[in-house]
mmCIF file of C-alpha atoms in Angstrom:
data_model
loop_
_atom_site.group_PDB
_atom_site.id
_atom_site.type_symbol
_atom_site.label_atom_id
_atom_site.label_comp_id
_atom_site.label_asym_id
_atom_site.label_seq_id
_atom_site.Cartn_x
_atom_site.Cartn_y
_atom_site.Cartn_z
ATOM 1 C CA UNK F 9 80.872 118.401 -1.185
ATOM 2 C CA UNK F 10 82.095 117.467 -4.566
ATOM 3 C CA UNK F 11 79.890 116.346 -7.366
ATOM 4 C CA UNK F 12 81.249 112.826 -7.298
ATOM 5 C CA UNK F 13 80.396 112.415 -3.621
ATOM 6 C CA UNK F 14 76.810 113.536 -4.194
ATOM 7 C CA UNK F 15 76.471 111.208 -7.132
ATOM 8 C CA UNK F 16 77.712 108.241 -5.006
ATOM 9 C CA UNK F 17 75.354 109.038 -2.155
ATOM 10 C CA UNK F 18 72.397 109.186 -4.476
ATOM 11 C CA UNK F 19 73.353 105.836 -5.936
ATOM 12 C CA UNK F 20 73.525 104.251 -2.437
ATOM 13 C CA UNK F 21 70.112 105.607 -1.411
ATOM 14 C CA UNK F 22 68.567 104.432 -4.633
ATOM 15 C CA UNK F 23 69.958 100.921 -4.101
ATOM 16 C CA UNK F 24 68.493 100.603 -0.507
ATOM 17 C CA UNK F 25 64.770 100.140 -1.441
ATOM 18 C CA UNK F 26 62.306 98.855 1.252
ATOM 19 C CA UNK F 27 61.570 95.051 1.191
ATOM 20 C CA UNK F 28 57.904 93.728 1.709
ATOM 21 C CA UNK F 29 57.388 90.435 3.692
ATOM 22 C CA UNK F 30 54.093 88.493 3.217
ATOM 23 C CA UNK F 31 52.396 87.366 6.509
ATOM 24 C CA UNK F 32 50.008 84.270 6.462
ATOM 25 C CA UNK F 33 49.697 80.528 5.624
ATOM 26 C CA UNK F 34 50.276 79.597 2.060
ATOM 27 C CA UNK F 35 50.790 76.470 0.135
ATOM 28 C CA UNK F 36 50.239 73.023 1.622
ATOM 29 C CA UNK F 37 49.784 74.473 5.133
ATOM 30 C CA UNK F 38 46.785 76.438 3.986
ATOM 31 C CA UNK F 39 45.248 73.397 2.328
ATOM 32 C CA UNK F 40 45.759 71.251 5.530
ATOM 33 C CA UNK F 41 44.134 73.959 7.633
ATOM 34 C CA UNK F 42 41.079 74.085 5.378
ATOM 35 C CA UNK F 43 40.891 70.282 5.452
ATOM 36 C CA UNK F 44 40.925 70.139 9.275
ATOM 37 C CA UNK F 45 38.292 72.885 9.513
ATOM 38 C CA UNK F 46 36.061 71.010 7.080
ATOM 39 C CA UNK F 47 36.577 67.735 8.980
ATOM 40 C CA UNK F 48 35.707 69.454 12.277
ATOM 41 C CA UNK F 49 32.511 70.873 10.764
ATOM 42 C CA UNK F 50 31.565 67.412 9.513
ATOM 43 C CA UNK F 51 32.152 65.898 12.974
ATOM 44 C CA UNK F 52 30.092 68.659 14.569
ATOM 45 C CA UNK F 53 27.225 67.975 12.176
ATOM 46 C CA UNK F 54 27.436 64.208 12.797
ATOM 47 C CA UNK F 55 27.534 64.752 16.572
ATOM 48 C CA UNK F 56 24.544 67.093 16.357
ATOM 49 C CA UNK F 57 22.633 64.581 14.250
ATOM 50 C CA UNK F 58 23.407 61.742 16.655
ATOM 51 C CA UNK F 59 22.352 63.879 19.625
ATOM 52 C CA UNK F 60 19.042 64.706 17.958
ATOM 53 C CA UNK F 61 18.553 61.028 17.074
ATOM 54 C CA UNK F 62 19.231 59.916 20.691
ATOM 55 C CA UNK F 63 16.850 62.538 22.031
ATOM 56 C CA UNK F 64 14.227 61.353 19.576
ATOM 57 C CA UNK F 65 14.697 57.653 20.289
ATOM 58 C CA UNK F 66 14.925 58.012 24.092
ATOM 59 C CA UNK F 67 12.018 60.432 23.995
ATOM 60 C CA UNK F 68 13.704 63.100 26.059
ATOM 61 C CA UNK F 69 11.325 65.873 27.043
ATOM 62 C CA UNK F 70 11.147 68.588 29.648
ATOM 63 C CA UNK F 71 9.084 66.258 31.909
ATOM 64 C CA UNK F 72 11.376 63.247 31.724
ATOM 65 C CA UNK F 73 12.790 60.512 29.526
ATOM 66 C CA UNK F 74 10.833 57.808 27.711
ATOM 67 C CA UNK F 75 8.229 56.228 30.009
ATOM 68 C CA UNK F 76 9.791 58.005 32.982
ATOM 69 C CA UNK F 77 8.147 61.244 33.949
ATOM 70 C CA UNK F 78 9.243 63.665 36.656
ATOM 71 C CA UNK F 79 6.288 65.104 38.560
ATOM 72 C CA UNK F 80 5.838 67.147 41.702
ATOM 73 C CA UNK F 81 5.109 64.000 43.741
ATOM 74 C CA UNK F 82 8.061 61.989 42.425
ATOM 75 C CA UNK F 83 8.750 59.748 39.450
ATOM 76 C CA UNK F 84 6.048 58.286 37.227
ATOM 77 C CA UNK F 85 6.819 55.231 35.111
ATOM 78 C CA UNK F 86 4.446 54.118 32.376
ATOM 79 C CA UNK F 87 4.599 50.533 31.140
ATOM 80 C CA UNK F 88 6.975 47.777 32.270
ATOM 81 C CA UNK F 89 10.121 48.704 34.185
ATOM 82 C CA UNK F 90 13.181 46.607 34.980
ATOM 83 C CA UNK F 91 15.461 47.343 37.931
ATOM 84 C CA UNK F 92 18.874 45.698 37.877
ATOM 85 C CA UNK F 93 19.883 46.913 41.345
ATOM 86 C CA UNK F 94 18.045 47.593 44.623
ATOM 87 C CA UNK F 95 15.220 50.113 44.498
ATOM 88 C CA UNK F 96 14.784 52.559 47.367
ATOM 89 C CA UNK F 97 11.461 54.356 47.482
ATOM 90 C CA UNK F 98 9.096 55.785 50.044
ATOM 91 C CA UNK F 99 5.947 54.741 48.185
ATOM 92 C CA UNK F 100 5.178 52.619 45.124
ATOM 93 C CA UNK F 101 1.683 52.716 43.648
ATOM 94 C CA UNK F 102 0.000 52.010 40.340
ATOM 95 C CA UNK F 103 -2.195 54.267 38.265
ATOM 96 C CA UNK F 104 -5.765 54.718 39.526
ATOM 97 C CA UNK F 105 -7.827 51.723 38.496
ATOM 98 C CA UNK F 106 -4.816 49.719 37.288
ATOM 99 C CA UNK F 107 -3.162 46.749 39.055
ATOM 100 C CA UNK F 108 0.436 46.742 40.272
ATOM 101 C CA UNK F 109 2.593 43.772 39.203
ATOM 102 C CA UNK F 110 5.929 42.815 40.754
ATOM 103 C CA UNK F 111 7.713 40.159 38.709
ATOM 104 C CA UNK F 112 11.083 38.493 39.183
ATOM 105 C CA UNK F 113 12.791 35.452 37.712
ATOM 106 C CA UNK F 114 13.938 34.326 41.196
ATOM 107 C CA UNK F 115 12.242 36.020 44.127
ATOM 108 C CA UNK F 116 10.855 39.308 45.399
ATOM 109 C CA UNK F 117 12.137 40.446 48.797
ATOM 110 C CA UNK F 118 10.808 43.349 50.848
ATOM 111 C CA UNK F 119 12.896 44.365 53.882
ATOM 112 C CA UNK F 120 12.104 46.845 56.644
ATOM 113 C CA UNK F 121 15.261 47.972 58.431
ATOM 114 C CA UNK F 122 16.044 50.321 61.292
ATOM 115 C CA UNK F 123 18.643 53.061 61.572
ATOM 116 C CA UNK F 124 21.379 50.460 62.165
ATOM 117 C CA UNK F 125 20.455 48.638 58.934
ATOM 118 C CA UNK F 126 19.093 45.656 60.890
ATOM 119 C CA UNK F 127 16.166 43.794 59.358
ATOM 120 C CA UNK F 128 12.982 44.203 61.416
ATOM 121 C CA UNK F 129 10.430 42.765 58.989
ATOM 122 C CA UNK F 130 11.051 40.689 55.886
ATOM 123 C CA UNK F 131 8.757 39.431 53.162
ATOM 124 C CA UNK F 132 10.111 36.921 50.644
ATOM 125 C CA UNK F 133 8.179 35.389 47.761
ATOM 126 C CA UNK F 134 10.023 32.894 45.598
ATOM 127 C CA UNK F 135 9.819 29.570 43.836
ATOM 128 C CA UNK F 136 10.074 27.706 47.141
ATOM 129 C CA UNK F 137 7.107 29.497 48.698
ATOM 130 C CA UNK F 138 6.031 32.548 50.644
ATOM 131 C CA UNK F 139 7.962 33.554 53.768
ATOM 132 C CA UNK F 140 7.311 36.351 56.238
ATOM 133 C CA UNK F 141 9.398 37.278 59.260
ATOM 134 C CA UNK F 142 8.436 39.794 61.898
ATOM 135 C CA UNK F 143 7.187 40.290 65.416
ATOM 136 C CA UNK F 144 3.514 40.032 64.432
ATOM 137 C CA UNK F 145 1.428 39.055 61.405
ATOM 138 C CA UNK F 146 -2.141 40.315 60.953
ATOM 139 C CA UNK F 147 -4.820 39.892 58.297
ATOM 140 C CA UNK F 148 -7.814 42.241 58.403
ATOM 141 C CA UNK F 149 -10.927 42.616 56.298
ATOM 142 C CA UNK F 150 -11.902 45.733 54.372
ATOM 143 C CA UNK F 151 -13.974 46.888 57.323
ATOM 144 C CA UNK F 152 -10.984 46.590 59.683
ATOM 145 C CA UNK F 153 -12.100 43.385 61.410
ATOM 146 C CA UNK F 154 -9.294 41.099 62.530
ATOM 147 C CA UNK F 155 -9.347 37.836 60.567
ATOM 148 C CA UNK F 156 -6.010 36.308 61.513
ATOM 149 C CA UNK F 157 -3.215 37.278 63.872
ATOM 150 C CA UNK F 158 -0.025 35.479 64.879
ATOM 151 C CA UNK F 159 2.850 36.309 67.195
ATOM 152 C CA UNK F 160 5.189 34.467 69.552
ATOM 153 C CA UNK F 161 2.491 34.063 72.210
ATOM 154 C CA UNK F 162 -0.633 33.001 70.315
ATOM 155 C CA UNK F 163 -2.409 32.634 67.006
ATOM 156 C CA UNK F 164 -5.835 34.266 66.770
ATOM 157 C CA UNK F 165 -8.468 33.442 64.142
ATOM 158 C CA UNK F 166 -11.045 36.202 64.123
ATOM 159 C CA UNK F 167 -13.290 34.805 61.387
ATOM 160 C CA UNK F 168 -16.707 33.476 62.303
ATOM 161 C CA UNK F 169 -15.814 30.018 61.006
ATOM 162 C CA UNK F 170 -12.539 28.090 60.662
ATOM 163 C CA UNK F 171 -12.785 25.418 57.975
ATOM 164 C CA UNK F 172 -10.195 22.652 57.570
ATOM 165 C CA UNK F 173 -10.473 20.945 54.165
ATOM 166 C CA UNK F 174 -7.734 18.331 54.557
ATOM 167 C CA UNK F 175 -8.615 14.659 54.454
ATOM 168 C CA UNK F 176 -6.768 14.020 57.727
ATOM 169 C CA UNK F 177 -8.367 17.013 59.450
ATOM 170 C CA UNK F 178 -6.466 19.272 61.809
ATOM 171 C CA UNK F 179 -3.561 18.016 63.951
ATOM 172 C CA UNK F 180 -2.722 19.833 67.192
ATOM 173 C CA UNK F 181 0.394 18.876 69.136
ATOM 174 C CA UNK F 182 -0.838 20.656 72.279
ATOM 175 C CA UNK F 183 -4.088 21.888 73.775
ATOM 176 C CA UNK F 184 -6.862 23.633 71.844
ATOM 177 C CA UNK F 185 -9.170 26.197 73.422
ATOM 178 C CA UNK F 186 -12.449 26.884 71.630
ATOM 179 C CA UNK F 187 -16.075 27.517 72.645
ATOM 180 C CA UNK F 188 -17.586 25.487 69.806
ATOM 181 C CA UNK F 189 -16.531 22.511 67.668
ATOM 182 C CA UNK F 190 -18.962 21.639 64.879
ATOM 183 C CA UNK F 191 -18.825 19.647 61.672
ATOM 184 C CA UNK F 192 -20.235 20.795 58.370
ATOM 185 C CA UNK F 193 -23.825 19.862 57.473
ATOM 186 C CA UNK F 194 -24.160 16.207 56.530
ATOM 187 C CA UNK F 195 -20.560 15.588 57.616
ATOM 188 C CA UNK F 196 -19.364 13.681 60.651
ATOM 189 C CA UNK F 197 -17.265 15.186 63.433
ATOM 190 C CA UNK F 198 -14.427 13.028 64.658
ATOM 191 C CA UNK F 199 -12.111 13.739 67.593
ATOM 192 C CA UNK F 200 -9.212 11.307 67.666
ATOM 193 C CA UNK F 201 -5.893 10.859 69.443
ATOM 194 C CA UNK F 202 -4.122 7.918 67.770
ATOM 195 C CA UNK F 203 -1.299 7.426 70.296
ATOM 196 C CA UNK F 204 -2.185 9.568 73.331
ATOM 197 C CA UNK F 205 -5.190 10.501 75.407
ATOM 198 C CA UNK F 206 -7.972 12.928 74.515
ATOM 199 C CA UNK F 207 -9.030 15.290 77.292
ATOM 200 C CA UNK F 208 -11.934 17.737 77.191
ATOM 201 C CA UNK F 209 -12.304 20.220 80.045
ATOM 202 C CA UNK F 210 -14.784 23.008 80.739
ATOM 203 C CA UNK F 211 -15.614 24.693 84.049
ATOM 204 C CA UNK F 212 -19.317 25.010 83.232
ATOM 205 C CA UNK F 213 -19.970 21.766 81.376
ATOM 206 C CA UNK F 214 -19.422 19.987 78.096
ATOM 207 C CA UNK F 215 -22.315 19.391 75.711
ATOM 208 C CA UNK F 216 -22.122 16.838 72.911
ATOM 209 C CA UNK F 217 -25.114 17.089 70.593
ATOM 210 C CA UNK F 218 -26.031 15.198 67.435
ATOM 211 C CA UNK F 219 -29.382 16.465 66.215
ATOM 212 C CA UNK F 220 -29.748 14.149 63.218
ATOM 213 C CA UNK F 221 -27.315 11.319 63.847
ATOM 214 C CA UNK F 222 -25.528 9.101 66.327
ATOM 215 C CA UNK F 223 -22.742 9.668 68.821
ATOM 216 C CA UNK F 224 -20.273 6.827 69.001
ATOM 217 C CA UNK F 225 -17.491 6.465 71.569
ATOM 218 C CA UNK F 226 -15.000 3.618 71.048
ATOM 219 C CA UNK F 227 -11.973 2.829 73.168
ATOM 220 C CA UNK F 228 -9.591 -0.103 73.468
ATOM 221 C CA UNK F 229 -9.373 -0.400 77.253
ATOM 222 C CA UNK F 230 -11.707 1.441 79.577
ATOM 223 C CA UNK F 231 -14.385 4.106 79.145
ATOM 224 C CA UNK F 232 -14.936 5.962 82.404
ATOM 225 C CA UNK F 233 -17.792 8.366 83.196
ATOM 226 C CA UNK F 234 -17.137 10.183 86.456
ATOM 227 C CA UNK F 235 -19.060 12.920 88.231
ATOM 228 C CA UNK F 236 -17.497 14.195 91.449
ATOM 229 C CA UNK F 237 -20.341 16.283 92.867
ATOM 230 C CA UNK F 238 -23.291 15.492 90.630
ATOM 231 C CA UNK F 239 -24.918 12.593 88.875
ATOM 232 C CA UNK F 240 -24.771 10.809 85.547
ATOM 233 C CA UNK F 241 -28.123 10.652 83.759
ATOM 234 C CA UNK F 242 -28.948 8.381 80.836
ATOM 235 C CA UNK F 243 -32.186 9.676 79.321
ATOM 236 C CA UNK F 244 -33.447 7.593 76.422
ATOM 237 C CA UNK F 245 -36.365 5.434 75.439
ATOM 238 C CA UNK F 246 -34.129 2.418 75.223
ATOM 239 C CA UNK F 247 -30.812 1.834 76.945
ATOM 240 C CA UNK F 248 -28.725 -1.085 75.797
ATOM 241 C CA UNK F 249 -25.813 -2.504 77.750
ATOM 242 C CA UNK F 250 -24.170 -4.927 75.349
ATOM 243 C CA UNK F 251 -21.847 -7.816 76.274
ATOM 244 C CA UNK F 252 -22.382 -7.650 80.031
ATOM 245 C CA UNK F 253 -21.112 -10.727 81.889
ATOM 246 C CA UNK F 254 -23.715 -13.120 83.197
ATOM 247 C CA UNK F 255 -23.558 -14.218 86.798
ATOM 248 C CA UNK F 256 -23.667 -17.977 87.446
ATOM 249 C CA UNK F 257 -25.934 -19.188 90.182
ATOM 250 C CA UNK F 258 -24.798 -21.906 92.555
ATOM 251 C CA UNK F 259 -25.860 -25.477 91.749
ATOM 252 C CA UNK F 260 -28.029 -25.697 94.867
ATOM 253 C CA UNK F 261 -30.021 -22.630 93.955
ATOM 254 C CA UNK F 262 -30.248 -23.268 90.231
ATOM 255 C CA UNK F 263 -33.608 -24.443 89.047
ATOM 256 C CA UNK F 264 -34.097 -26.983 86.368
ATOM 257 C CA UNK F 265 -36.214 -26.234 83.367
ATOM 258 C CA UNK F 266 -36.164 -23.944 80.393
ATOM 259 C CA UNK F 267 -33.502 -21.234 80.141
ATOM 260 C CA UNK F 268 -34.482 -17.792 81.343
ATOM 261 C CA UNK F 269 -34.623 -14.969 78.770
ATOM 262 C CA UNK F 270 -35.287 -12.217 81.279
ATOM 263 C CA UNK F 271 -32.418 -10.831 83.336
ATOM 264 C CA UNK F 272 -31.904 -8.216 85.933
ATOM 265 C CA UNK F 273 -28.933 -5.841 86.083
ATOM 266 C CA UNK F 274 -26.880 -6.154 89.216
ATOM 267 C CA UNK F 275 -24.096 -3.965 90.578
ATOM 268 C CA UNK F 276 -21.064 -5.230 92.448
ATOM 269 C CA UNK F 277 -19.583 -3.216 95.336
ATOM 270 C CA UNK F 278 -16.760 -2.131 93.035
ATOM 271 C CA UNK F 279 -19.308 -0.737 90.560
ATOM 272 C CA UNK F 280 -19.144 -3.536 88.030
ATOM 273 C CA UNK F 281 -22.392 -4.480 86.258
ATOM 274 C CA UNK F 282 -23.475 -8.010 85.451
ATOM 275 C CA UNK F 283 -26.603 -9.903 84.498
ATOM 276 C CA UNK F 284 -28.498 -12.332 86.608
ATOM 277 C CA UNK F 285 -31.424 -14.497 85.649
ATOM 278 C CA UNK F 286 -34.596 -12.907 86.922
ATOM 279 C CA UNK F 287 -36.762 -14.686 89.394
ATOM 280 C CA UNK F 288 -39.665 -13.981 91.680
ATOM 281 C CA UNK F 289 -37.164 -12.176 93.896
ATOM 282 C CA UNK F 290 -33.756 -10.619 93.292
ATOM 283 C CA UNK F 291 -31.104 -13.117 92.286
ATOM 284 C CA UNK F 292 -28.105 -10.773 92.492
ATOM 285 C CA UNK F 293 -26.894 -12.282 95.734
ATOM 286 C CA UNK F 294 -27.125 -15.764 94.298
ATOM 287 C CA UNK F 295 -25.214 -14.917 91.101
ATOM 288 C CA UNK F 296 -22.569 -12.601 92.525
ATOM 289 C CA UNK F 297 -19.674 -14.790 91.466
ATOM 290 C CA UNK F 298 -18.729 -12.120 88.910
ATOM 291 C CA UNK F 299 -17.815 -9.718 91.707
ATOM 292 C CA UNK F 300 -15.146 -12.057 93.098
#
């Protein structure tokens, strides 16, 4: 190899120096990246602060949220609670010694349904009143004694006394079965049927007793006392038969003189009573013109 060739080769190798390339983000890209990282950190801090604030305001704890506590027996709510949709629960009870209030702006409805979602028992309380629907309704005392019961067949009042405070009393469209009907002390008892008949029946007798007052029976047409197998007894110191008709004696048998003030009670064959002027003997046959 000549000297010129070696010199040229050395010059070529000296001119081919290695080039260094810088790897990374520089300039405006670097500044944008730092800006987005800083903005993300700010959002994370704001989100963390808001989360802590919500937990503080809503009172989130391990046991529950706010007035709602999660216990082994279920949910426990302290204070007033508002339910915007139906509530399904097995049991609802208040704290020991505290009352339970159910309040609604329209009505409160309690439904008991079966497996087919058919209503068996319903309880509705609203502005129009109190309604209950079911096969049977019972009211019992604290000792378990039946006070009131109602079903499709009968209505039973188990209390010792049934008191009706209305001015018009009690109105029954059909029959009433009871062993005792009594008015309050110093009050009058009145049995009335304004447009129909009043019938009292008892297989072993009917007793009407007024210990400190009078018994008055008033009718428009006829008052009939009938005993099929026994007798009718009127036991009193004085018995008054008011407005009985007076029999007129024939002119041949009538005596002139002062008017008689003593009469005898006569009975016609049809059972009708009338008065006849008393004489030394019976005058019923003479004055029996009433029986005709």
